Short mmCIF file of C-alpha atoms (C1' of nucleotides) in Angstrom, two decimals:
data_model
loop_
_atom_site.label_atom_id
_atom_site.label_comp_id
_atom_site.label_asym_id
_atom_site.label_seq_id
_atom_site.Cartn_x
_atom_site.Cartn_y
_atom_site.Cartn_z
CA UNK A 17 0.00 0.00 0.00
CA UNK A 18 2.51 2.65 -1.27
CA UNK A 19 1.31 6.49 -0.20
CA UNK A 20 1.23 9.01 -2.33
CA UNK A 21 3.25 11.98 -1.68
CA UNK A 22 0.39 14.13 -1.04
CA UNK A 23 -1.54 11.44 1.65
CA UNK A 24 2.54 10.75 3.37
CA UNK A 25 2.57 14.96 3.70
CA UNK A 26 -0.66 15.08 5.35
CA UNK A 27 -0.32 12.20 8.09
CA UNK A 28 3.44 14.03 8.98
CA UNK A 29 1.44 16.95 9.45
CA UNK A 30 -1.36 15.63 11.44
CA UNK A 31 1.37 14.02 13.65
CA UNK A 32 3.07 16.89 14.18
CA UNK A 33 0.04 18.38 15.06
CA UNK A 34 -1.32 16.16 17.12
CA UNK A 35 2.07 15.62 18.85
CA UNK A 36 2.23 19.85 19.25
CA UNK A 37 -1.37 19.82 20.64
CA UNK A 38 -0.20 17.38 23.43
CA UNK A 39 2.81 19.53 24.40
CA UNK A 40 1.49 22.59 24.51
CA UNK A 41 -1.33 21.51 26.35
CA UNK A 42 1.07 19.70 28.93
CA UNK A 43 4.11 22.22 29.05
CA UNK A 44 3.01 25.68 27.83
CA UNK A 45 4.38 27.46 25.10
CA UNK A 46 7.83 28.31 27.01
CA UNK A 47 8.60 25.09 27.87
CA UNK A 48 7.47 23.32 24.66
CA UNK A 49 10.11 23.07 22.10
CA UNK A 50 10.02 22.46 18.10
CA UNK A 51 12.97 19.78 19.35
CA UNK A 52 10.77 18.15 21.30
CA UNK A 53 7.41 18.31 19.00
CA UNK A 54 9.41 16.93 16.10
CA UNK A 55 10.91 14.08 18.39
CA UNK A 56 7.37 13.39 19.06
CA UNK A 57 5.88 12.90 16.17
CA UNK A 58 8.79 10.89 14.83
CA UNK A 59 10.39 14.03 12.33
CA UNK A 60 12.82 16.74 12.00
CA UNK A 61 12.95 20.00 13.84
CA UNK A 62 13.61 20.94 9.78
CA UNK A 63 10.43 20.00 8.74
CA UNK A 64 8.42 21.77 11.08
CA UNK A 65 9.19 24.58 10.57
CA UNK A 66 8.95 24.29 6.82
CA UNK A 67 5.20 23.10 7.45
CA UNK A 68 4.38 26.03 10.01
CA UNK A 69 7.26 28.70 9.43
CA UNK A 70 7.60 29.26 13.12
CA UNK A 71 6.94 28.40 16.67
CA UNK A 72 3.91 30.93 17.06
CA UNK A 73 2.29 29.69 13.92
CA UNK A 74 2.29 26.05 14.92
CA UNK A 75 0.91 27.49 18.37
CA UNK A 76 -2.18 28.96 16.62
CA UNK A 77 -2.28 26.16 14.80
CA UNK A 78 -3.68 23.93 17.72
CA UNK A 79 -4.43 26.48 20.65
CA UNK A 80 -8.32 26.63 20.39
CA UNK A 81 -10.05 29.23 21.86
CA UNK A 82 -13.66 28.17 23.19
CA UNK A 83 -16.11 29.92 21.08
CA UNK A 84 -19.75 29.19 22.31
CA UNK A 85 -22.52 30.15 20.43
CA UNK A 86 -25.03 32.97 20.92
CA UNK A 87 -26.72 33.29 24.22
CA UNK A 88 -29.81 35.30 24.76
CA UNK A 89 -33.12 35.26 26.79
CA UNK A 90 -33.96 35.32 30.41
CA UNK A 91 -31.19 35.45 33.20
CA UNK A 92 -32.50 31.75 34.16
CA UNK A 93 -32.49 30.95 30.67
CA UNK A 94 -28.83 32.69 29.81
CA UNK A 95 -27.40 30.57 32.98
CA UNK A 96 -29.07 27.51 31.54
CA UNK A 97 -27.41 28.17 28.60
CA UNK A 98 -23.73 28.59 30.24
CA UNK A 99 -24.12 25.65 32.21
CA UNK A 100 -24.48 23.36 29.02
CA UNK A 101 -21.90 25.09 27.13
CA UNK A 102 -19.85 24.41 30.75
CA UNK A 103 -21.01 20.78 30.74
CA UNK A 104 -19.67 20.01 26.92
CA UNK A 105 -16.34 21.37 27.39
CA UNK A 106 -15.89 19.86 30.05
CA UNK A 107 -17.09 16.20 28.31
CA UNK A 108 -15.12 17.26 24.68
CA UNK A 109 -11.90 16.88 23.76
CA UNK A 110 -9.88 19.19 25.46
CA UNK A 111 -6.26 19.42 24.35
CA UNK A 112 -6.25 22.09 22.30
CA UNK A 113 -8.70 24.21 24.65
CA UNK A 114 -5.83 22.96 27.69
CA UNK A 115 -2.42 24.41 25.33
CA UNK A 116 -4.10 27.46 25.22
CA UNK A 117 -5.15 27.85 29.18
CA UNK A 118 -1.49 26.60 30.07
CA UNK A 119 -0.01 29.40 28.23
CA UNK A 120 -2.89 32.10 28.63
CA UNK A 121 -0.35 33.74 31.67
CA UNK A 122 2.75 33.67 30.35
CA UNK A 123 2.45 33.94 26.36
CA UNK A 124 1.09 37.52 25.49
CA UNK A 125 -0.32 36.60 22.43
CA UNK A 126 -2.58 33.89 24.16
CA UNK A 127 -3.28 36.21 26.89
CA UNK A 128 -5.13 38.36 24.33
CA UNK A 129 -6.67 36.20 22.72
CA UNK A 130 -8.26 34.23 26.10
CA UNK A 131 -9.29 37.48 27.23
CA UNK A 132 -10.78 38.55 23.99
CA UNK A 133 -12.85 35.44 23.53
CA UNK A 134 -13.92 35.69 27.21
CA UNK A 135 -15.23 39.53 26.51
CA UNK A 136 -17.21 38.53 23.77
CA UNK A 137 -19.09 35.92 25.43
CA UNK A 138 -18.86 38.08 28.35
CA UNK A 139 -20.84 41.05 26.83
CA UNK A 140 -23.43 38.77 25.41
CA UNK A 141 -24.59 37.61 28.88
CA UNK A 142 -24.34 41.86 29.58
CA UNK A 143 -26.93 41.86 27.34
CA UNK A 144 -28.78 39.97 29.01
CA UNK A 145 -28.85 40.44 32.19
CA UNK A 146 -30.81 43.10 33.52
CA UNK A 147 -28.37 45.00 36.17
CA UNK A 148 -26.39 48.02 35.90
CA UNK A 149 -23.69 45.88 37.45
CA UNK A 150 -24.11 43.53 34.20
CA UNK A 151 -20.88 43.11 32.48
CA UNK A 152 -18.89 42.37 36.27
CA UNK A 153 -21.68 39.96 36.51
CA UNK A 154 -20.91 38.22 33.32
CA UNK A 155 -17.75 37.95 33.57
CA UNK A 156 -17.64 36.77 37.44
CA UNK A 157 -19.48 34.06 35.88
CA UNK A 158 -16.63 33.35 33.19
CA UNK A 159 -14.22 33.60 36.10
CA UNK A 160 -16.13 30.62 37.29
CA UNK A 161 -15.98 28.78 34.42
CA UNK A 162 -12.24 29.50 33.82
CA UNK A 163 -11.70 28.44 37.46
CA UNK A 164 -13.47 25.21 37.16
CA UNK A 165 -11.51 23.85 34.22
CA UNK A 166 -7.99 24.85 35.35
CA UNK A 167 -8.64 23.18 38.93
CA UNK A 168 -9.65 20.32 37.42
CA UNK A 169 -7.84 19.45 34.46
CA UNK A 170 -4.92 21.78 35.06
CA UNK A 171 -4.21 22.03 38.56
CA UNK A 172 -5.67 18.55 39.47
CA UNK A 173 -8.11 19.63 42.70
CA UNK A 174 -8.85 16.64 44.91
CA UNK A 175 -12.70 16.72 44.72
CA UNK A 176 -12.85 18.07 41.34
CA UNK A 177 -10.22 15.87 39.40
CA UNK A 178 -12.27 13.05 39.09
CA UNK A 179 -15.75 13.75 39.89
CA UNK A 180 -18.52 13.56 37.26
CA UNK A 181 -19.12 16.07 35.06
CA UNK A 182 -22.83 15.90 36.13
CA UNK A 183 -22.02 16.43 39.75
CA UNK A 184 -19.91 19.68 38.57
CA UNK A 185 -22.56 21.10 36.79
CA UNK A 186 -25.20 20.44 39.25
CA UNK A 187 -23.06 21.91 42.19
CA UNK A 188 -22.45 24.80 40.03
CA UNK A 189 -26.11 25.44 38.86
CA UNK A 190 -26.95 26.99 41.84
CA UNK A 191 -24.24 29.27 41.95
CA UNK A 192 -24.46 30.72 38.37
CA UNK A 193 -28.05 31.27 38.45
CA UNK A 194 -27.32 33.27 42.07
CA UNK A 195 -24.69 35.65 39.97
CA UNK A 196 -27.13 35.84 37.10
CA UNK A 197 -30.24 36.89 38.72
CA UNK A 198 -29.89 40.08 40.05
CA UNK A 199 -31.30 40.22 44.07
CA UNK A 200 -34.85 41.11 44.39
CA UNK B 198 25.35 59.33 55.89
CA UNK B 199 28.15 56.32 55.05
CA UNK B 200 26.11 52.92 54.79
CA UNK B 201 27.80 49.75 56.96
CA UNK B 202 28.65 46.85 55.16
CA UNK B 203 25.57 44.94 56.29
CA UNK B 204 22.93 47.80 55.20
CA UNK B 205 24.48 48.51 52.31
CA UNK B 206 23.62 44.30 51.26
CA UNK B 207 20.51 44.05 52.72
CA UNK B 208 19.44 47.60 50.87
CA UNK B 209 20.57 45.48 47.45
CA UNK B 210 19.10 42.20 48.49
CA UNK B 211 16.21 44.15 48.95
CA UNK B 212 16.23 46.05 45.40
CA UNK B 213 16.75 42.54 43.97
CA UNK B 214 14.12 40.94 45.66
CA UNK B 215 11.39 43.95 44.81
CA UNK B 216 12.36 43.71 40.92
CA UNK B 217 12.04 39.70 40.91
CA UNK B 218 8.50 40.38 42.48
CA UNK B 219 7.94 42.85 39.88
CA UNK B 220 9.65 40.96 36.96
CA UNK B 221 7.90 37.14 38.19
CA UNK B 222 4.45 38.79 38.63
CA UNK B 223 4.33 40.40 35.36
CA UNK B 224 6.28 37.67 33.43
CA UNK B 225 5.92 34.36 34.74
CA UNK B 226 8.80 32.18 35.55
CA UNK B 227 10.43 31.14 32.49
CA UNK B 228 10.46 35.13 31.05
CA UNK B 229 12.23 36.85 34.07
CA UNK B 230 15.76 36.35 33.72
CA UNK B 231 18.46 36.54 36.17
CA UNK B 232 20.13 39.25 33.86
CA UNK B 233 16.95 41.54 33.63
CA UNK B 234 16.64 41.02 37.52
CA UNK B 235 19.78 42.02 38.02
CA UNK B 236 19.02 45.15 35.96
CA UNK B 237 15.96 46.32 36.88
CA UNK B 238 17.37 46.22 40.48
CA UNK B 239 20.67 48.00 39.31
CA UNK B 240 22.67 44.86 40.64
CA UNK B 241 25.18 42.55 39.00
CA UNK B 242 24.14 38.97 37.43
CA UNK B 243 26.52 37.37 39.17
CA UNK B 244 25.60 39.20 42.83
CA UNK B 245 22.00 38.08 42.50
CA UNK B 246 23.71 34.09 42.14
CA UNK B 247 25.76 34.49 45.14
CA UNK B 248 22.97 35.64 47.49
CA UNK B 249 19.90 33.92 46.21
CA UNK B 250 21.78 30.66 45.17
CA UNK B 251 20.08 30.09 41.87
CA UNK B 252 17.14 30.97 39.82
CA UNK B 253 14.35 28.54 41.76
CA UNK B 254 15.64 29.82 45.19
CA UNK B 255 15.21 33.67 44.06
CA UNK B 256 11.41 32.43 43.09
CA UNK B 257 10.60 30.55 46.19
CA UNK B 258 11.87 33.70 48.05
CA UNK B 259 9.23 36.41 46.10
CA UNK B 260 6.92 34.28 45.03
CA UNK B 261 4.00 33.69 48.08
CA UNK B 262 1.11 31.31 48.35
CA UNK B 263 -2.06 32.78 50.21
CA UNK B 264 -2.30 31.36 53.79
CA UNK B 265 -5.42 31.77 55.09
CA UNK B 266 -6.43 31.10 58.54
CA UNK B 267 -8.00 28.14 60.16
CA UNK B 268 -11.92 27.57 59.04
CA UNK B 269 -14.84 25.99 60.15
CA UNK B 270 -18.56 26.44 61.58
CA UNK B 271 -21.61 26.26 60.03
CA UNK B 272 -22.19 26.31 55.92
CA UNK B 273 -23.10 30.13 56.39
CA UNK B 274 -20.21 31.06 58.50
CA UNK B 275 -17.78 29.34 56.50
CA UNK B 276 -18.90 30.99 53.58
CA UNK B 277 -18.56 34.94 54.76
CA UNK B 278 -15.48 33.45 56.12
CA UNK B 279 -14.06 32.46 52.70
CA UNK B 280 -15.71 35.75 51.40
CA UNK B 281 -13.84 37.45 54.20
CA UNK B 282 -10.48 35.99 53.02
CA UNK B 283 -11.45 37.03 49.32
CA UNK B 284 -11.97 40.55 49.94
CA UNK B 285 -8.47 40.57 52.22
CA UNK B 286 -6.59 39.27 49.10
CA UNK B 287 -8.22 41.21 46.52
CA UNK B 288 -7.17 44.54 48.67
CA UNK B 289 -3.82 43.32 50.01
CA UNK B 290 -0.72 43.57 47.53
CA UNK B 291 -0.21 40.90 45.21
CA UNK B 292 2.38 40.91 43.69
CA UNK B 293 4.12 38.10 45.53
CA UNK B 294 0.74 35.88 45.06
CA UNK B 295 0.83 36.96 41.59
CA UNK B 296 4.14 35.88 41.00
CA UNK B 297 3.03 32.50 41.82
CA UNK B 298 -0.25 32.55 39.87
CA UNK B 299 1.19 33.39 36.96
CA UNK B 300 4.08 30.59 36.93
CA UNK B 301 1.58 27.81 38.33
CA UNK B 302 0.66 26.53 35.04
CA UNK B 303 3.89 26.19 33.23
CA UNK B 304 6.40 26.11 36.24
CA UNK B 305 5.75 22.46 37.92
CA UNK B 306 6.94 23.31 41.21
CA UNK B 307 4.74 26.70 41.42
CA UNK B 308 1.88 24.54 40.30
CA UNK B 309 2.50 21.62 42.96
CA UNK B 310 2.41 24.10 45.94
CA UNK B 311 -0.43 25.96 44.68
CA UNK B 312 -1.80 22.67 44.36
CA UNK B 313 -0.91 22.02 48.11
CA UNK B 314 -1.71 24.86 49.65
CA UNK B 315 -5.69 25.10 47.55
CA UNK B 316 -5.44 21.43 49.17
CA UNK B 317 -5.53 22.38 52.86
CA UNK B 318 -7.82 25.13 52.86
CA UNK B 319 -10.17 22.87 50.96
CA UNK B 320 -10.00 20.01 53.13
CA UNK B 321 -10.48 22.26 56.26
CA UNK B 322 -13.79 23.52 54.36
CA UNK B 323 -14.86 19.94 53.62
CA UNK B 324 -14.75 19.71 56.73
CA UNK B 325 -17.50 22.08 57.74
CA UNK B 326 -19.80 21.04 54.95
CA UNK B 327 -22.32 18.40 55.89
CA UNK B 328 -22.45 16.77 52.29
CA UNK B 329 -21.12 13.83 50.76
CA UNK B 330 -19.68 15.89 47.93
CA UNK B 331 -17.92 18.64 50.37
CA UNK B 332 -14.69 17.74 49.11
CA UNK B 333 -16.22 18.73 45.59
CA UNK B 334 -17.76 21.51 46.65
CA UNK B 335 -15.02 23.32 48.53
CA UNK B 336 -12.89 22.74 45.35
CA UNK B 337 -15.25 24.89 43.31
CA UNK B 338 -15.41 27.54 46.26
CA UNK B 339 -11.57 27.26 45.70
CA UNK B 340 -12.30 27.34 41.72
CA UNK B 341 -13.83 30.22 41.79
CA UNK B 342 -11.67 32.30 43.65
CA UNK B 343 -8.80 31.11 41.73
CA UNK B 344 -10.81 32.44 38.74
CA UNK B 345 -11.79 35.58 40.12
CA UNK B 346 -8.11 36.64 40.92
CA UNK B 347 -6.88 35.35 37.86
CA UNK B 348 -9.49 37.50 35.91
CA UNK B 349 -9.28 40.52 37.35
CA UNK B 350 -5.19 40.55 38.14
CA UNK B 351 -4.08 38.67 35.36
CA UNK B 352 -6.55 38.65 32.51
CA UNK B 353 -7.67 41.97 33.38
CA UNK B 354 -11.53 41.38 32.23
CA UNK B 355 -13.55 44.07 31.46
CA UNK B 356 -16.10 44.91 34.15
CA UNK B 357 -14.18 43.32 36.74
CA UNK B 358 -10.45 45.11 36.53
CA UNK B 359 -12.36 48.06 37.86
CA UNK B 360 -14.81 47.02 39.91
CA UNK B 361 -15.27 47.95 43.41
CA UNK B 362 -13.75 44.83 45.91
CA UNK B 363 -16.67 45.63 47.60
CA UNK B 364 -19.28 44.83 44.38
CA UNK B 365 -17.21 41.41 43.31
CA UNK B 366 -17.42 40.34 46.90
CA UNK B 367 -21.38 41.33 46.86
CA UNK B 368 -22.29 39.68 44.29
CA UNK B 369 -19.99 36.59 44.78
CA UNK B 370 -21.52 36.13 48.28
CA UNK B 371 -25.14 34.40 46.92
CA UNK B 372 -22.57 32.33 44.63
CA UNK B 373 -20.67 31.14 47.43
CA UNK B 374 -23.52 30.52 49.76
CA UNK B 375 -25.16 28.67 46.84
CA UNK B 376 -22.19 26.09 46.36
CA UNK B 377 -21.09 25.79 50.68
CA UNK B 378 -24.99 24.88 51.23
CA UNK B 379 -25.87 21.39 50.15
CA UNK B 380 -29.56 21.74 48.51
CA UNK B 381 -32.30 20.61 50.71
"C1'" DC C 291 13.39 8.27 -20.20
"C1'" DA C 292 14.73 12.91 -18.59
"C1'" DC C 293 13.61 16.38 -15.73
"C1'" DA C 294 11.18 18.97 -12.09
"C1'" DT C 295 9.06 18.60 -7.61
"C1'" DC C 296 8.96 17.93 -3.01
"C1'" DG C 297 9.15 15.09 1.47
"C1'" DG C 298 12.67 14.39 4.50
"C1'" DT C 299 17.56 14.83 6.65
"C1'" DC C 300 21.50 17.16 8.35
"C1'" DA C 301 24.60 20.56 10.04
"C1'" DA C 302 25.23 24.97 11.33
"C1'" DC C 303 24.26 29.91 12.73
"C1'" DG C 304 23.58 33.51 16.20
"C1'" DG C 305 21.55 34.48 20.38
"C1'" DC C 306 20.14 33.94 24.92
"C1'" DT C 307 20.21 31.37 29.23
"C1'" DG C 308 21.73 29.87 34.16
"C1'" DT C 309 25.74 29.46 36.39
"C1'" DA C 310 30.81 29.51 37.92
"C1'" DG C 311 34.98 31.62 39.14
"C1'" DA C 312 38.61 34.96 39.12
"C1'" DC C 313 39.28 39.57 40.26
"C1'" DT C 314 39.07 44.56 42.56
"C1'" DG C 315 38.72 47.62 46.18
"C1'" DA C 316 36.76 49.31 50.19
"C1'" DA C 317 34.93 48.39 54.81
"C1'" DC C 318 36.08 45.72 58.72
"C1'" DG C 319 38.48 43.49 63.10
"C1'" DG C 320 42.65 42.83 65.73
"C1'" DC D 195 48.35 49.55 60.60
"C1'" DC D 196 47.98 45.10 58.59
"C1'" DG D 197 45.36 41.28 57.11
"C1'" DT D 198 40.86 39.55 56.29
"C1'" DT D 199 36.36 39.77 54.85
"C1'" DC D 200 33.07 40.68 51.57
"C1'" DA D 201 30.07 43.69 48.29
"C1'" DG D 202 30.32 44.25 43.71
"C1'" DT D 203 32.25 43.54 38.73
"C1'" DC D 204 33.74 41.10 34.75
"C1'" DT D 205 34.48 37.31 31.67
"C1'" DA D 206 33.59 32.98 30.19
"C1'" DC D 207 31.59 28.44 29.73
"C1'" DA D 208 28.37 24.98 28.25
"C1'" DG D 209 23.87 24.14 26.76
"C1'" DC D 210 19.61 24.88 24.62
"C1'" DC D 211 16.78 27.56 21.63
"C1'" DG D 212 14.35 29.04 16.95
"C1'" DT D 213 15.54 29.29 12.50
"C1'" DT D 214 18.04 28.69 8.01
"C1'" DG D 215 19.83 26.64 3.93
"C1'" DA D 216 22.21 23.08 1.56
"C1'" DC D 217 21.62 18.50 0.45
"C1'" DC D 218 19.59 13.59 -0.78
"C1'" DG D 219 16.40 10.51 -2.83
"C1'" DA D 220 12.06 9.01 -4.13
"C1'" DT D 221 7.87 10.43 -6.41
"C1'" DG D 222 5.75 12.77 -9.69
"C1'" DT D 223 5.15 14.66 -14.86
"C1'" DG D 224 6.09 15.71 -19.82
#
DNA sequence: CACATCGGTCAACGGCTGTAGACTGAACGG
DNA sequence: CCGTTCAGTCTACAGCCGTTGACCGATGTG
């Protein structure tokens, strides 16, 4: 089953993806090197960087920044909403999500980007939320969000580390709705 | 006014260890160097080697975990208690705790004793929770405070970089209530 | 079959890093 | 006053880094 050039370039890519998604996600950007990610996925330092011209490209490569969809509708409704988008990243996949949350405080670049992502969503639930105090509101509630996911799959709480993702949520609910709903 | 030997050192030791504050809180671990240390404190390379010892031992000497006192009570009381502790840290200066929160995610032995020390204070709220999931539940009390800081300090989210301590503690409080108390 | 293309390898570059050690000169103690 | 101590300086080493460009050999194409 010979390969054809094109199908033998793609699967080097995807392993030098894949093996650049783990890395980051693990060590950062710092820490990561193109040594390493080339060891990794079995190639030359040479080649990655002829695939991805440089360190920072291969980073935006496979550091994903959440994006959730559109959220709208009652403060009950717009916590709803948070907790499900809450509840699938924290089933999905989340190695590309994790390179960018390791390296979110020390690389600048991902540091704007985290924070820009968060502000979007952020002034979405503003929009909803009926209080003057809206937008600190919103984004306590990302706080909360960005909390959960580096104690658990960064920082490795007891507690939180392995507990089920329903149990999270449901602990949670409470809590997001009481930051959501205005008192009164 | 000629300075002694001894307060002429500790006045440099002191210079040195102000700028590694700075230079650790604002960078992270693996971007401060010695050299721009050394600099920023108008010191030597070399000098800041033969005091500190090496790189890790200037770090452990700037950068501070929160200790918080002892906790315990009922649900509600350990609650404002934790709420207490919030609004201490979010007043107090930082930049020592920041130094750490910035390197815990890419610098393993930052992120072990940040680990640790989120640990203890967890397991003495367990404690005080009467639920089989305390463990869980103090970890997300933890979460979000871990969030919180790391929003407004390091992130720098709009709506919360400016807020009031006293508004992100108000409306965290319900939050925090919501998550100590087990439903029922 | 001849030639161009391109995946992959290799060696090297300049730069920056933590760290070590020799050195200078002034403040000390006897 | 002499010898020691010690703050501070300077130079250098060894290693790792991102990045580059020359090279090889098999796969493509006319």
């Amino acid at each position: 089953m010979a390969l054809t050039r094109a199908e033998q370039r793609r699967q080097t890519e995807d392993r030098i993806l894949a093996a650049a998604r783990r890395l980051f996600a693990d060590n950062g950007y710092d820490r990561t090197t193109i040594r390493a990610v080339a060891a990794a996925a079995g190639a030359d330092p040479g080649l990655v960087m002829r695939y991805f011209g440089s360190k920072d490209e291969l980073f935006a490569r496979v550091a994903e920044v959440p994006s959730d969809g559109p959220v709208s509708g009652s403060p009950e409704e717009v916590a709803e909403l948070l907790l499900a988008a809450l509840d699938g990243k924290l089933r999905g996949d989340l190695s590309g999500t994790l390179a960018m949350l390791r390296s979110m405080l020390t690389h600048p670049d991902a540091g704007q980007e985290m924070r820009a992502a968060i502000s979007g969503q952020q002034r979405q639930v503003a929009a909803a939320l009926p209080a003057d105090d809206a937008l600190l509101r919103a984004g306590l509630i990302g706080a909360l969000t960005l909390g959960t996911i580096i104690g658990r799959d960064l920082l490795g709480l007891d507690g939180v580390r392995d507990a089920d993702v329903a149990d999270i949520v449901r602990v949670l609910r409470p809590a997001v709705h009481a930051i959501a709903r205005p008192p009164g």
